[in-house]
Every structure is written in structure tokens, then in C-alpha cells.
Amino acid sequence: MITMQNVRKTYGNFTFEISMELPEGQILGLIGKNGAGKSTAIKLILGLCRAEEGTVTVLGSDSKELSEKVKQDIGVSLAESGFSGELTVNDVKHILKKMYHSFDENYFIKQSENLKLPMNKKIKEFSTGMKAKLRVLTAMTHHAKLLIMDEPTAGLDVEARNEILDMLRAYIAEDESRSILITSHISTDLESLCDELYLIHDGKLILHEATDAILEHGILKVSEEQYRTLDQSSILKVQKENYGYACFTNDKKFYQENYPQIAVENGGIDELILMMTGGYR
């Protein structure tokens, strides 16, 4: 679905470099702190900017030259875009009907009702959650093969986030050949949704693993003395703390079995981001 091979893009002093692949039928999460380069990746994929080096392929085509046919198979929800606030959902329906050959009007109307999006109310009167749900809905009502979701749940309450995640799960369940690329910094969203995660920091890829594997990671809290005798073959990151060291590992079971005297805590996606980007406390 998406292949980024040795891609390099620079903005002033910021350099973005990545190789990444999204296979058919998978949900891939691109994670990292704000400013890490997640939006740059999406712009490159959509051909909104061009890399100085490397190649970006989307649905078998170069992202710089996406045909009308290929674009019809892509659904996009960008965090900082949307329809004019003066429009109504009914207006949006008519626009989408003109834009996409496979626009499913009945699906759009039904989902608008399910999401409590009034058809004749102006978008500027919508809540933040309602606007977010509309952005996601407009990306999927033409049954695209590939969905690209840029921070679709940012700033939303738990109920609104869960509604959007349920929409995405149902979308994949309807057709297992579809794929989704989602950027987010909300770990609980990614834990329950994504097959694989790419962690980027300061424009660089620093980790790529299956989500299930990441949830098996852990944090060792060790004293100075314990650290000196610790087998570090499965340690990904170490940070100095007042009590000694916090060590992020991808094999907590090994340390639980071989170092019973050491405190081992569960390490999820939040801990992964913080430890690997130097922000753990």
C-alpha cells in the first residue's frame, strides 16, 4: 500500500529520514512527540511535498505523480484541514458525491445519524468532537483502499475517541484488504488498533515493532550496583535516575526469571516514547 525507501526531506535545520512500509490489510501507527516528523511523512505520501532523496510509492504509483484513479482509492483525514464552517453536512454530502465516483450516499447518511451529526447544521456550530468525526467519515465514505489519518483523535474526550476508533475497526473488518496509516500520540488508541508501530524522533526512525511485542516490553529499576552486574543484551535504552538507572527492555520475562531481586514494571507505548526519546521520569 505504502513504501518509503531511504526518504530524505529537509526544512531548514530539520532533516526527516525514514524507510517504512504499510502492507495490504494492516493498520500502521506512526508515533512520536509533536514535531517529530509525523505530518511530514503524510505530506510526502500524499505528494504535498517532495523528498530530496529516496522514493515514496502509494498503491503502486510514485507519490509525486498520483493519477486520478489512484487518488480515488485514498481517503484522507488531516488534523488541520476540513470543510468551510459555513457548510452543512448536507452540503458536504453533495461535494463528496461530485468528488468520488464510489461515494456511498446511503452509508454517509446512515453514519451521520449514528454519529449524531445533524445534516442541516453549519459545521462552525459543531463541537470539536463532531468536527473530528466528520473528517474521518468523509475519508471513508467512498470505500477507499487506503486511509490516512493524521491525529484523528487529538483533543477529544474518551467517548468521541472511542467512536472514531470503532469506525476505523469496522472499516477494516468490512474489507480485510484495506489498510490504514494513523499518526497519534495517544497510546491507548494505538495499543488497541495498530498491528505495527514506527517511532520517529527528530525526523529519524528509532524503532519499528509489532504492537503486541511492544506491550511485552518493561522497565527495570536498578541500583548502581545492580546495574554493574546486569546483562544488557536486551536493554534498548538506559536513563540515569536518583535511585540508579531506569532500563527499557524488550524482554522483561528474561529479567524477571534471572534477576528476581530487580523491580520490573510493565512498559507500554507511553513508556516506549518517553524512554526512547529521553523524556522518562
PDB file of C-alpha atoms in Angstrom:
ATOM      1  CA  MET A   1       0.000   0.000   0.000  1.00  0.00           C
ATOM      2  CA  ILE A   2       2.754   2.464   1.006  1.00  0.00           C
ATOM      3  CA  THR A   3       6.514   2.125   0.630  1.00  0.00           C
ATOM      4  CA  MET A   4       9.003   4.799   1.682  1.00  0.00           C
ATOM      5  CA  GLN A   5      12.556   3.858   0.747  1.00  0.00           C
ATOM      6  CA  ASN A   6      15.534   5.868   2.045  1.00  0.00           C
ATOM      7  CA  VAL A   7      13.472   9.066   2.029  1.00  0.00           C
ATOM      8  CA  ARG A   8      15.114  12.352   2.983  1.00  0.00           C
ATOM      9  CA  LYS A   9      13.386  15.735   3.303  1.00  0.00           C
ATOM     10  CA  THR A  10      14.844  18.896   4.851  1.00  0.00           C
ATOM     11  CA  TYR A  11      13.213  22.029   6.244  1.00  0.00           C
ATOM     12  CA  GLY A  12      15.900  24.470   7.337  1.00  0.00           C
ATOM     13  CA  ASN A  13      17.732  22.761  10.207  1.00  0.00           C
ATOM     14  CA  PHE A  14      15.204  19.887  10.389  1.00  0.00           C
ATOM     15  CA  THR A  15      16.003  16.711   8.452  1.00  0.00           C
ATOM     16  CA  PHE A  16      13.452  13.926   8.028  1.00  0.00           C
ATOM     17  CA  GLU A  17      14.811  10.489   7.086  1.00  0.00           C
ATOM     18  CA  ILE A  18      12.817   7.247   7.006  1.00  0.00           C
ATOM     19  CA  SER A  19      12.207   3.893   5.346  1.00  0.00           C
ATOM     20  CA  MET A  20       8.761   2.476   6.049  1.00  0.00           C
ATOM     21  CA  GLU A  21       6.233   0.028   4.626  1.00  0.00           C
ATOM     22  CA  LEU A  22       2.482  -0.432   5.081  1.00  0.00           C
ATOM     23  CA  PRO A  23       1.337  -3.811   3.699  1.00  0.00           C
ATOM     24  CA  GLU A  24      -2.163  -4.606   2.493  1.00  0.00           C
ATOM     25  CA  GLY A  25      -4.686  -5.342   5.232  1.00  0.00           C
ATOM     26  CA  GLN A  26      -2.765  -3.753   8.112  1.00  0.00           C
ATOM     27  CA  ILE A  27      -3.114  -0.765  10.418  1.00  0.00           C
ATOM     28  CA  LEU A  28       0.171   1.020  10.968  1.00  0.00           C
ATOM     29  CA  GLY A  29       0.768   3.597  13.677  1.00  0.00           C
ATOM     30  CA  LEU A  30       3.302   6.383  13.247  1.00  0.00           C
ATOM     31  CA  ILE A  31       4.112   7.690  16.706  1.00  0.00           C
ATOM     32  CA  GLY A  32       6.319  10.333  18.248  1.00  0.00           C
ATOM     33  CA  LYS A  33       6.214  13.652  20.059  1.00  0.00           C
ATOM     34  CA  ASN A  34       4.896  16.791  18.382  1.00  0.00           C
ATOM     35  CA  GLY A  35       7.423  17.970  15.810  1.00  0.00           C
ATOM     36  CA  ALA A  36       8.931  14.503  15.336  1.00  0.00           C
ATOM     37  CA  GLY A  37       8.041  14.433  11.637  1.00  0.00           C
ATOM     38  CA  LYS A  38       4.708  12.573  11.518  1.00  0.00           C
ATOM     39  CA  SER A  39       2.973  15.248   9.417  1.00  0.00           C
ATOM     40  CA  THR A  40       5.990  15.447   7.101  1.00  0.00           C
ATOM     41  CA  ALA A  41       5.599  11.721   6.391  1.00  0.00           C
ATOM     42  CA  ILE A  42       1.955  12.205   5.434  1.00  0.00           C
ATOM     43  CA  LYS A  43       2.738  15.167   3.175  1.00  0.00           C
ATOM     44  CA  LEU A  44       5.354  13.086   1.361  1.00  0.00           C
ATOM     45  CA  ILE A  45       2.932  10.189   0.939  1.00  0.00           C
ATOM     46  CA  LEU A  46       0.240  12.453  -0.497  1.00  0.00           C
ATOM     47  CA  GLY A  47       2.647  14.296  -2.784  1.00  0.00           C
ATOM     48  CA  LEU A  48       2.100  17.573  -0.927  1.00  0.00           C
ATOM     49  CA  CYS A  49       5.868  17.943  -0.689  1.00  0.00           C
ATOM     50  CA  ARG A  50       8.801  16.229  -2.399  1.00  0.00           C
ATOM     51  CA  ALA A  51      11.779  14.426  -0.955  1.00  0.00           C
ATOM     52  CA  GLU A  52      15.316  15.360  -1.964  1.00  0.00           C
ATOM     53  CA  GLU A  53      16.275  11.690  -1.863  1.00  0.00           C
ATOM     54  CA  GLY A  54      14.555   8.297  -1.884  1.00  0.00           C
ATOM     55  CA  THR A  55      11.241   7.074  -3.248  1.00  0.00           C
ATOM     56  CA  VAL A  56       7.662   7.134  -1.973  1.00  0.00           C
ATOM     57  CA  THR A  57       5.221   4.692  -3.558  1.00  0.00           C
ATOM     58  CA  VAL A  58       1.476   4.696  -2.882  1.00  0.00           C
ATOM     59  CA  LEU A  59      -0.765   1.948  -4.281  1.00  0.00           C
ATOM     60  CA  GLY A  60       1.981   1.123  -6.772  1.00  0.00           C
ATOM     61  CA  SER A  61       2.454   4.707  -8.010  1.00  0.00           C
ATOM     62  CA  ASP A  62       5.078   7.368  -7.332  1.00  0.00           C
ATOM     63  CA  SER A  63       3.552   9.777  -4.792  1.00  0.00           C
ATOM     64  CA  LYS A  64       4.717  12.755  -6.870  1.00  0.00           C
ATOM     65  CA  GLU A  65       2.557  11.624  -9.803  1.00  0.00           C
ATOM     66  CA  LEU A  66      -0.602  10.111  -8.332  1.00  0.00           C
ATOM     67  CA  SER A  67      -3.241   9.629 -11.021  1.00  0.00           C
ATOM     68  CA  GLU A  68      -6.897  10.489 -10.581  1.00  0.00           C
ATOM     69  CA  LYS A  69      -7.661   6.756 -10.430  1.00  0.00           C
ATOM     70  CA  VAL A  70      -5.202   6.207  -7.570  1.00  0.00           C
ATOM     71  CA  LYS A  71      -6.484   9.239  -5.667  1.00  0.00           C
ATOM     72  CA  GLN A  72      -9.981   7.775  -5.810  1.00  0.00           C
ATOM     73  CA  ASP A  73      -8.678   4.839  -3.746  1.00  0.00           C
ATOM     74  CA  ILE A  74      -7.269   7.042  -0.971  1.00  0.00           C
ATOM     75  CA  GLY A  75      -9.184   8.538   1.947  1.00  0.00           C
ATOM     76  CA  VAL A  76      -7.537  11.284   3.994  1.00  0.00           C
ATOM     77  CA  SER A  77      -8.273  12.987   7.304  1.00  0.00           C
ATOM     78  CA  LEU A  78      -5.784  15.739   8.161  1.00  0.00           C
ATOM     79  CA  ALA A  79      -5.657  17.303  11.609  1.00  0.00           C
ATOM     80  CA  GLU A  80      -5.585  20.901  10.385  1.00  0.00           C
ATOM     81  CA  SER A  81      -7.997  20.726   7.474  1.00  0.00           C
ATOM     82  CA  GLY A  82     -11.697  20.421   6.884  1.00  0.00           C
ATOM     83  CA  PHE A  83     -14.652  21.936   5.120  1.00  0.00           C
ATOM     84  CA  SER A  84     -15.699  25.564   5.487  1.00  0.00           C
ATOM     85  CA  GLY A  85     -17.611  26.249   8.675  1.00  0.00           C
ATOM     86  CA  GLU A  86     -20.368  27.859   6.618  1.00  0.00           C
ATOM     87  CA  LEU A  87     -21.253  24.490   5.044  1.00  0.00           C
ATOM     88  CA  THR A  88     -23.662  21.916   6.433  1.00  0.00           C
ATOM     89  CA  VAL A  89     -23.233  18.141   6.453  1.00  0.00           C
ATOM     90  CA  ASN A  90     -25.765  18.037   3.646  1.00  0.00           C
ATOM     91  CA  ASP A  91     -23.526  20.401   1.632  1.00  0.00           C
ATOM     92  CA  VAL A  92     -20.553  18.116   2.323  1.00  0.00           C
ATOM     93  CA  LYS A  93     -22.553  15.168   1.052  1.00  0.00           C
ATOM     94  CA  HIS A  94     -23.145  16.890  -2.295  1.00  0.00           C
ATOM     95  CA  ILE A  95     -19.452  17.856  -2.586  1.00  0.00           C
ATOM     96  CA  LEU A  96     -18.279  14.300  -1.914  1.00  0.00           C
ATOM     97  CA  LYS A  97     -20.787  12.962  -4.420  1.00  0.00           C
ATOM     98  CA  LYS A  98     -19.143  15.130  -7.086  1.00  0.00           C
ATOM     99  CA  MET A  99     -15.595  14.280  -5.982  1.00  0.00           C
ATOM    100  CA  TYR A 100     -15.688  10.489  -5.677  1.00  0.00           C
ATOM    101  CA  HIS A 101     -17.064   8.022  -8.206  1.00  0.00           C
ATOM    102  CA  SER A 102     -17.719   5.435  -5.470  1.00  0.00           C
ATOM    103  CA  PHE A 103     -19.224   7.774  -2.895  1.00  0.00           C
ATOM    104  CA  ASP A 104     -21.788   5.830  -0.864  1.00  0.00           C
ATOM    105  CA  GLU A 105     -24.553   8.309  -0.091  1.00  0.00           C
ATOM    106  CA  ASN A 106     -26.642   5.881   1.950  1.00  0.00           C
ATOM    107  CA  TYR A 107     -23.629   4.971   4.089  1.00  0.00           C
ATOM    108  CA  PHE A 108     -22.793   8.654   4.607  1.00  0.00           C
ATOM    109  CA  ILE A 109     -26.339   9.482   5.725  1.00  0.00           C
ATOM    110  CA  LYS A 110     -26.580   6.439   7.997  1.00  0.00           C
ATOM    111  CA  GLN A 111     -23.218   7.121   9.637  1.00  0.00           C
ATOM    112  CA  SER A 112     -24.055  10.805  10.090  1.00  0.00           C
ATOM    113  CA  GLU A 113     -27.145   9.715  12.004  1.00  0.00           C
ATOM    114  CA  ASN A 114     -25.177   7.193  14.073  1.00  0.00           C
ATOM    115  CA  LEU A 115     -22.571   9.844  14.927  1.00  0.00           C
ATOM    116  CA  LYS A 116     -25.259  12.430  15.717  1.00  0.00           C
ATOM    117  CA  LEU A 117     -24.100  14.839  13.009  1.00  0.00           C
ATOM    118  CA  PRO A 118     -27.136  16.972  12.061  1.00  0.00           C
ATOM    119  CA  MET A 119     -27.442  17.235   8.280  1.00  0.00           C
ATOM    120  CA  ASN A 120     -28.569  20.879   8.161  1.00  0.00           C
ATOM    121  CA  LYS A 121     -26.491  22.463  10.898  1.00  0.00           C
ATOM    122  CA  LYS A 122     -23.473  24.580   9.948  1.00  0.00           C
ATOM    123  CA  ILE A 123     -20.119  22.972  10.691  1.00  0.00           C
ATOM    124  CA  LYS A 124     -18.918  26.099  12.555  1.00  0.00           C
ATOM    125  CA  GLU A 125     -21.553  25.279  15.184  1.00  0.00           C
ATOM    126  CA  PHE A 126     -20.184  21.767  15.716  1.00  0.00           C
ATOM    127  CA  SER A 127     -18.156  20.745  18.746  1.00  0.00           C
ATOM    128  CA  THR A 128     -14.511  19.707  18.321  1.00  0.00           C
ATOM    129  CA  GLY A 129     -15.539  16.058  18.549  1.00  0.00           C
ATOM    130  CA  MET A 130     -18.248  16.433  15.918  1.00  0.00           C
ATOM    131  CA  LYS A 131     -15.806  18.082  13.502  1.00  0.00           C
ATOM    132  CA  ALA A 132     -13.305  15.273  14.047  1.00  0.00           C
ATOM    133  CA  LYS A 133     -15.925  12.611  13.397  1.00  0.00           C
ATOM    134  CA  LEU A 134     -16.985  14.361  10.218  1.00  0.00           C
ATOM    135  CA  ARG A 135     -13.367  14.496   8.973  1.00  0.00           C
ATOM    136  CA  VAL A 136     -12.967  10.762   9.494  1.00  0.00           C
ATOM    137  CA  LEU A 137     -16.356   9.977   7.956  1.00  0.00           C
ATOM    138  CA  THR A 138     -15.610  11.954   4.781  1.00  0.00           C
ATOM    139  CA  ALA A 139     -12.386   9.964   4.334  1.00  0.00           C
ATOM    140  CA  MET A 140     -14.126   6.594   4.280  1.00  0.00           C
ATOM    141  CA  THR A 141     -17.469   7.072   2.515  1.00  0.00           C
ATOM    142  CA  HIS A 142     -16.052   6.311  -0.942  1.00  0.00           C
ATOM    143  CA  HIS A 143     -14.720   2.918   0.231  1.00  0.00           C
ATOM    144  CA  ALA A 144     -11.055   3.797  -0.271  1.00  0.00           C
ATOM    145  CA  LYS A 145      -8.449   1.045  -0.201  1.00  0.00           C
ATOM    146  CA  LEU A 146      -6.108   3.207   1.859  1.00  0.00           C
ATOM    147  CA  LEU A 147      -6.985   5.529   4.742  1.00  0.00           C
ATOM    148  CA  ILE A 148      -4.506   8.120   6.014  1.00  0.00           C
ATOM    149  CA  MET A 149      -5.472   9.529   9.404  1.00  0.00           C
ATOM    150  CA  ASP A 150      -3.424  12.394  10.865  1.00  0.00           C
ATOM    151  CA  GLU A 151      -4.108  12.674  14.624  1.00  0.00           C
ATOM    152  CA  PRO A 152      -7.820  11.822  14.197  1.00  0.00           C
ATOM    153  CA  THR A 153      -8.490  11.647  17.953  1.00  0.00           C
ATOM    154  CA  ALA A 154      -6.352  14.562  19.179  1.00  0.00           C
ATOM    155  CA  GLY A 155      -8.094  16.798  21.703  1.00  0.00           C
ATOM    156  CA  LEU A 156     -11.183  14.600  22.007  1.00  0.00           C
ATOM    157  CA  ASP A 157     -12.825  13.115  25.069  1.00  0.00           C
ATOM    158  CA  VAL A 158     -12.821   9.365  25.624  1.00  0.00           C
ATOM    159  CA  GLU A 159     -16.305   8.822  24.195  1.00  0.00           C
ATOM    160  CA  ALA A 160     -15.561  10.663  20.924  1.00  0.00           C
ATOM    161  CA  ARG A 161     -12.204   8.903  20.576  1.00  0.00           C
ATOM    162  CA  ASN A 162     -13.805   5.504  21.025  1.00  0.00           C
ATOM    163  CA  GLU A 163     -16.430   6.287  18.379  1.00  0.00           C
ATOM    164  CA  ILE A 164     -13.721   7.149  15.859  1.00  0.00           C
ATOM    165  CA  LEU A 165     -11.676   4.053  16.705  1.00  0.00           C
ATOM    166  CA  ASP A 166     -14.767   1.884  16.314  1.00  0.00           C
ATOM    167  CA  MET A 167     -15.321   3.426  12.872  1.00  0.00           C
ATOM    168  CA  LEU A 168     -11.786   2.536  11.821  1.00  0.00           C
ATOM    169  CA  ARG A 169     -12.032  -1.026  13.154  1.00  0.00           C
ATOM    170  CA  ALA A 170     -15.320  -1.554  11.322  1.00  0.00           C
ATOM    171  CA  TYR A 171     -13.805  -0.165   8.135  1.00  0.00           C
ATOM    172  CA  ILE A 172     -11.041  -2.763   8.143  1.00  0.00           C
ATOM    173  CA  ALA A 173     -13.448  -5.541   9.166  1.00  0.00           C
ATOM    174  CA  GLU A 174     -15.655  -4.821   6.130  1.00  0.00           C
ATOM    175  CA  ASP A 175     -12.756  -5.482   3.736  1.00  0.00           C
ATOM    176  CA  GLU A 176      -9.543  -7.035   5.054  1.00  0.00           C
ATOM    177  CA  SER A 177      -7.581  -5.863   2.001  1.00  0.00           C
ATOM    178  CA  ARG A 178      -7.879  -2.252   3.182  1.00  0.00           C
ATOM    179  CA  SER A 179      -5.059  -0.540   5.077  1.00  0.00           C
ATOM    180  CA  ILE A 180      -4.821   2.411   7.461  1.00  0.00           C
ATOM    181  CA  LEU A 181      -1.925   4.695   8.359  1.00  0.00           C
ATOM    182  CA  ILE A 182      -2.621   6.618  11.553  1.00  0.00           C
ATOM    183  CA  THR A 183      -0.494   9.159  13.386  1.00  0.00           C
ATOM    184  CA  SER A 184      -1.136   9.774  17.049  1.00  0.00           C
ATOM    185  CA  HIS A 185       0.493  10.469  20.388  1.00  0.00           C
ATOM    186  CA  ILE A 186      -2.363   8.880  22.378  1.00  0.00           C
ATOM    187  CA  SER A 187      -1.005   5.480  23.323  1.00  0.00           C
ATOM    188  CA  THR A 188      -4.250   3.767  24.297  1.00  0.00           C
ATOM    189  CA  ASP A 189      -5.635   4.412  20.804  1.00  0.00           C
ATOM    190  CA  LEU A 190      -2.679   2.702  19.176  1.00  0.00           C
ATOM    191  CA  GLU A 191      -2.486  -0.221  21.585  1.00  0.00           C
ATOM    192  CA  SER A 192      -5.964  -1.392  20.655  1.00  0.00           C
ATOM    193  CA  LEU A 193      -5.864  -0.548  16.954  1.00  0.00           C
ATOM    194  CA  CYS A 194      -2.477  -0.927  15.253  1.00  0.00           C
ATOM    195  CA  ASP A 195      -0.676  -4.026  14.011  1.00  0.00           C
ATOM    196  CA  GLU A 196       2.727  -2.324  13.880  1.00  0.00           C
ATOM    197  CA  LEU A 197       4.268   0.890  15.159  1.00  0.00           C
ATOM    198  CA  TYR A 198       7.030   3.136  13.832  1.00  0.00           C
ATOM    199  CA  LEU A 199       8.512   5.506  16.402  1.00  0.00           C
ATOM    200  CA  ILE A 200      10.176   8.620  14.998  1.00  0.00           C
ATOM    201  CA  HIS A 201      12.082  11.302  16.881  1.00  0.00           C
ATOM    202  CA  ASP A 202      13.640  14.472  15.472  1.00  0.00           C
ATOM    203  CA  GLY A 203      12.893  13.204  11.971  1.00  0.00           C
ATOM    204  CA  LYS A 204      14.606   9.829  12.441  1.00  0.00           C
ATOM    205  CA  LEU A 205      13.154   6.340  12.754  1.00  0.00           C
ATOM    206  CA  ILE A 206      14.307   4.926  16.083  1.00  0.00           C
ATOM    207  CA  LEU A 207      12.087   1.844  16.476  1.00  0.00           C
ATOM    208  CA  HIS A 208       9.813  -0.406  14.404  1.00  0.00           C
ATOM    209  CA  GLU A 209       7.997  -3.297  16.074  1.00  0.00           C
ATOM    210  CA  ALA A 210       4.707  -5.182  16.200  1.00  0.00           C
ATOM    211  CA  THR A 211       2.333  -3.611  18.738  1.00  0.00           C
ATOM    212  CA  ASP A 212       1.920  -6.896  20.626  1.00  0.00           C
ATOM    213  CA  ALA A 213       5.697  -7.121  21.046  1.00  0.00           C
ATOM    214  CA  ILE A 214       5.919  -3.559  22.378  1.00  0.00           C
ATOM    215  CA  LEU A 215       3.302  -4.331  25.017  1.00  0.00           C
ATOM    216  CA  GLU A 216       5.638  -7.051  26.310  1.00  0.00           C
ATOM    217  CA  HIS A 217       8.399  -4.522  26.980  1.00  0.00           C
ATOM    218  CA  GLY A 218       9.260  -3.483  30.506  1.00  0.00           C
ATOM    219  CA  ILE A 219      11.215  -1.034  32.656  1.00  0.00           C
ATOM    220  CA  LEU A 220      13.862  -2.258  35.065  1.00  0.00           C
ATOM    221  CA  LYS A 221      14.568  -0.061  38.075  1.00  0.00           C
ATOM    222  CA  VAL A 222      18.018  -0.932  39.337  1.00  0.00           C
ATOM    223  CA  SER A 223      20.592   0.415  41.772  1.00  0.00           C
ATOM    224  CA  GLU A 224      24.115   1.396  40.736  1.00  0.00           C
ATOM    225  CA  GLU A 225      25.419  -1.957  41.995  1.00  0.00           C
ATOM    226  CA  GLN A 226      22.698  -3.983  40.239  1.00  0.00           C
ATOM    227  CA  TYR A 227      23.342  -2.129  37.007  1.00  0.00           C
ATOM    228  CA  ARG A 228      27.033  -3.068  37.001  1.00  0.00           C
ATOM    229  CA  THR A 229      26.198  -6.799  37.016  1.00  0.00           C
ATOM    230  CA  LEU A 230      23.167  -6.578  34.702  1.00  0.00           C
ATOM    231  CA  ASP A 231      23.088  -8.487  31.407  1.00  0.00           C
ATOM    232  CA  GLN A 232      22.404  -5.636  28.958  1.00  0.00           C
ATOM    233  CA  SER A 233      21.864  -7.726  25.826  1.00  0.00           C
ATOM    234  CA  SER A 234      18.125  -6.950  25.856  1.00  0.00           C
ATOM    235  CA  ILE A 235      18.305  -3.338  27.046  1.00  0.00           C
ATOM    236  CA  LEU A 236      17.090  -0.770  24.486  1.00  0.00           C
ATOM    237  CA  LYS A 237      17.597   2.424  26.454  1.00  0.00           C
ATOM    238  CA  VAL A 238      19.073   3.475  29.784  1.00  0.00           C
ATOM    239  CA  GLN A 239      18.377   6.627  31.766  1.00  0.00           C
ATOM    240  CA  LYS A 240      20.111   7.781  34.948  1.00  0.00           C
ATOM    241  CA  GLU A 241      17.801   8.291  37.921  1.00  0.00           C
ATOM    242  CA  ASN A 242      18.236   9.240  41.600  1.00  0.00           C
ATOM    243  CA  TYR A 243      17.949   5.606  42.699  1.00  0.00           C
ATOM    244  CA  GLY A 244      20.274   4.299  39.982  1.00  0.00           C
ATOM    245  CA  TYR A 245      19.036   3.552  36.463  1.00  0.00           C
ATOM    246  CA  ALA A 246      15.782   3.025  34.565  1.00  0.00           C
ATOM    247  CA  CYS A 247      16.363   0.463  31.796  1.00  0.00           C
ATOM    248  CA  PHE A 248      13.889  -0.107  28.985  1.00  0.00           C
ATOM    249  CA  THR A 249      13.899  -3.739  27.831  1.00  0.00           C
ATOM    250  CA  ASN A 250      12.191  -5.732  25.098  1.00  0.00           C
ATOM    251  CA  ASP A 251      12.419  -8.934  27.173  1.00  0.00           C
ATOM    252  CA  LYS A 252      11.051  -8.295  30.655  1.00  0.00           C
ATOM    253  CA  LYS A 253      10.424 -12.031  31.160  1.00  0.00           C
ATOM    254  CA  PHE A 254      14.179 -12.727  30.934  1.00  0.00           C
ATOM    255  CA  TYR A 255      14.928 -10.286  33.738  1.00  0.00           C
ATOM    256  CA  GLN A 256      12.005 -11.456  35.877  1.00  0.00           C
ATOM    257  CA  GLU A 257      13.329 -15.021  35.678  1.00  0.00           C
ATOM    258  CA  ASN A 258      17.052 -14.274  36.040  1.00  0.00           C
ATOM    259  CA  TYR A 259      17.036 -11.220  38.310  1.00  0.00           C
ATOM    260  CA  PRO A 260      14.176 -11.770  40.808  1.00  0.00           C
ATOM    261  CA  GLN A 261      15.609  -9.092  43.104  1.00  0.00           C
ATOM    262  CA  ILE A 262      15.116  -6.362  40.486  1.00  0.00           C
ATOM    263  CA  ALA A 263      11.914  -4.291  40.188  1.00  0.00           C
ATOM    264  CA  VAL A 264      10.354  -4.848  36.756  1.00  0.00           C
ATOM    265  CA  GLU A 265       7.442  -2.665  35.642  1.00  0.00           C
ATOM    266  CA  ASN A 266       5.242  -3.027  32.579  1.00  0.00           C
ATOM    267  CA  GLY A 267       6.277  -0.838  29.667  1.00  0.00           C
ATOM    268  CA  GLY A 268       3.636   0.252  27.191  1.00  0.00           C
ATOM    269  CA  ILE A 269       3.674   2.703  24.312  1.00  0.00           C
ATOM    270  CA  ASP A 270       3.811   5.792  26.552  1.00  0.00           C
ATOM    271  CA  GLU A 271       6.889   4.420  28.270  1.00  0.00           C
ATOM    272  CA  LEU A 272       8.388   3.484  24.901  1.00  0.00           C
ATOM    273  CA  ILE A 273       8.035   7.028  23.559  1.00  0.00           C
ATOM    274  CA  LEU A 274       9.344   8.639  26.738  1.00  0.00           C
ATOM    275  CA  MET A 275      12.304   6.312  27.237  1.00  0.00           C
ATOM    276  CA  MET A 276      13.412   6.188  23.602  1.00  0.00           C
ATOM    277  CA  THR A 277      13.164   9.968  23.214  1.00  0.00           C
ATOM    278  CA  GLY A 278      14.817  10.863  26.515  1.00  0.00           C
ATOM    279  CA  GLY A 279      11.775  12.042  28.440  1.00  0.00           C
ATOM    280  CA  TYR A 280      11.212   9.284  31.045  1.00  0.00           C
ATOM    281  CA  ARG A 281      10.904  10.228  34.694  1.00  0.00           C
TER     282      ARG A 281
END
